Amino acid sequence: MTVDCTECLVPKDYDGDDEGRSRATLGFAALDIVRNYCGADTAAGNEVVVASQLGGRVCVWVRLDQVLIDKGVTVADGNPATREERMRFIRPQAEFTLSSATGTTLAIRPPSLANYYSREDNDILVALGCANGAVVLCKTNVLAARPGGGTAGSLGTAVVGDSSSSSATSPGETINILSDSTPGEIVATIGGGHACVMSLAFHPTSPNSFVVGRKDGTIDIYSSAIDDHYHNTGGLSFRRMHRFLHSSFPVRALAFSQPDGALLFAGDDYGKLYSYDASCNNARTNMTAPVKLVACALTAHKGWVMNLTPFPDGKRVATCGSDRSVKVWDCGMGLASSTPVHSFEGVHNGLVWGLDCGRVVGVSTGGFSGGRLKLISCGNDGVMQVFSCDQGEPAECSARLVTSNAECDKMVAQKLGEKCLGTAIAGQKSKLAKVLQCV
């Protein structure tokens, strides 16, 4: 596998000092990616990337569907760039600052959810964690795809491309990806007055339901009923559905299992990995059904659990920690016995900040159209490690990428592209995010 840097995602005021040596900089401490599409085509839809810096500055980039790029479709964002500029430094379509946000925690509300938050507004929403324990839901100024709509080819209404349909957009068309809203406009503020928010995750199928991990070890699940978020024009109305007090240490890692959110995973600073059964809520519009603790790995890591990511098959989950290790767990008895399926020790020289999992289509798949499953981690040493983790194949490190020449350039956040086209996006201390293509 070879990995090349194809683009750099930078703030609007970026001046080209990509090493960040000439002055103090606030890098991207958190980022998230969603595929802006609601149809059945697994390869369609623009990628929306949202990243936040310390202090609450948020940048929003939109990376066009490859089908649209091949057709010569351009974005009507009022900020034209030359081809050379587009290939190297990409400035955001929207940018705003939320002073109450820490900048270390964010999550994008998936556009794939069937019911959106309003009949009138149509923005992609981002949730930002605050030091006072609140979660603020903001508009990004980027149009969200709606189920059964949003792909028509008329000027100003085409939002995403459908690679299964040649008529979705016309060659050379200009599409509008931005809404009329103000970037950073607050839709709802949820759960203030509690401990600082350390982690956030949206439920993959229950509309407007998300989980919050806090500094005091508390885990809260919030939800808004359909009547509130879809028919009420006065705004969203969230309430806390569940609270878990099993940990007394900061919860930095949270995620629902894929694809249905049947399990909720949480990792704390004592090295424990918790698994909760949330399957009773799969067919509901909110999280009112019971959620119960079913397993706990008491010694998942010898230190903080920094991040975790469920596998697409719903059977495994991967974790990374301050002990410089990456581990893969079976969602059943593996957690209960604290025995990982695979353990990669010392893969980074320092903290392993983040990891994500997805299928790399560009890699030879031996006839399997879904692509090989890859796990990617980023560390305090400025290195990204790529692991092969398909079932039936030996788990191994298949690529190592040094992303910067600066020794102190920490990789503090990273995600695999939601379209699973072999793209990894990494947030770095030096005030930029790099787009890496795996072939």
CSV table of N, CA and C in Angstrom, one decimal, residues 20 33 47 72 76 96 109 167 189 201 215 217 223 233 270-271 288 298 309 314 360:
chain,number,residue,atom,x,y,z
A,20,GLY,N,4.2,25.5,11.0
A,20,GLY,CA,3.8,26.2,12.2
A,20,GLY,C,5.0,26.5,13.2
A,33,ILE,N,-16.3,13.4,9.9
A,33,ILE,CA,-16.6,13.3,8.5
A,33,ILE,C,-18.0,12.6,8.3
A,47,GLU,N,-18.3,14.5,0.6
A,47,GLU,CA,-17.8,14.4,2.0
A,47,GLU,C,-17.8,15.7,2.7
A,72,GLY,N,-17.1,17.5,-14.3
A,72,GLY,CA,-16.7,18.9,-14.4
A,72,GLY,C,-17.6,19.8,-13.6
A,76,ALA,N,-20.9,26.5,-6.4
A,76,ALA,CA,-21.3,27.9,-6.4
A,76,ALA,C,-21.1,28.5,-5.0
A,96,PHE,N,-16.8,29.4,11.7
A,96,PHE,CA,-17.4,30.2,12.8
A,96,PHE,C,-16.7,29.8,14.1
A,109,ARG,N,-24.1,15.4,13.0
A,109,ARG,CA,-25.4,14.7,12.9
A,109,ARG,C,-25.5,14.0,11.5
A,167,SER,N,-28.1,11.0,-14.8
A,167,SER,CA,-28.9,12.2,-15.0
A,167,SER,C,-29.0,13.1,-13.7
A,189,THR,N,-29.3,24.0,22.8
A,189,THR,CA,-28.3,23.8,23.9
A,189,THR,C,-28.8,22.8,24.8
A,201,ALA,N,-21.2,11.2,20.6
A,201,ALA,CA,-21.5,10.2,19.5
A,201,ALA,C,-23.0,10.2,19.2
A,215,LYS,N,-16.3,14.4,32.2
A,215,LYS,CA,-15.0,14.4,32.9
A,215,LYS,C,-15.1,13.6,34.2
A,217,GLY,N,-16.9,10.9,34.7
A,217,GLY,CA,-17.2,9.5,34.4
A,217,GLY,C,-18.6,9.3,34.1
A,223,SER,N,-32.2,12.6,23.8
A,223,SER,CA,-33.0,12.3,22.6
A,223,SER,C,-34.1,13.3,22.5
A,233,THR,N,-41.8,24.0,14.9
A,233,THR,CA,-41.0,25.0,14.3
A,233,THR,C,-40.3,25.9,15.4
A,270,TYR,N,-9.3,5.1,33.4
A,270,TYR,CA,-8.8,4.0,34.2
A,270,TYR,C,-8.4,2.8,33.4
A,271,GLY,N,-8.7,2.9,32.1
A,271,GLY,CA,-8.3,1.8,31.2
A,271,GLY,C,-9.5,0.8,31.0
A,288,THR,N,-36.0,5.7,24.5
A,288,THR,CA,-36.8,5.5,25.7
A,288,THR,C,-36.7,4.1,26.3
A,298,LEU,N,-11.9,-4.9,32.3
A,298,LEU,CA,-11.3,-4.1,33.4
A,298,LEU,C,-10.0,-3.6,33.1
A,309,THR,N,-13.4,2.7,18.0
A,309,THR,CA,-14.1,2.7,16.7
A,309,THR,C,-14.7,1.3,16.5
A,314,GLY,N,-20.2,-5.0,12.9
A,314,GLY,CA,-20.9,-5.0,14.2
A,314,GLY,C,-20.4,-6.0,15.2
A,360,VAL,N,-11.0,0.0,2.2
A,360,VAL,CA,-10.2,0.7,1.2
A,360,VAL,C,-10.4,0.1,-0.2
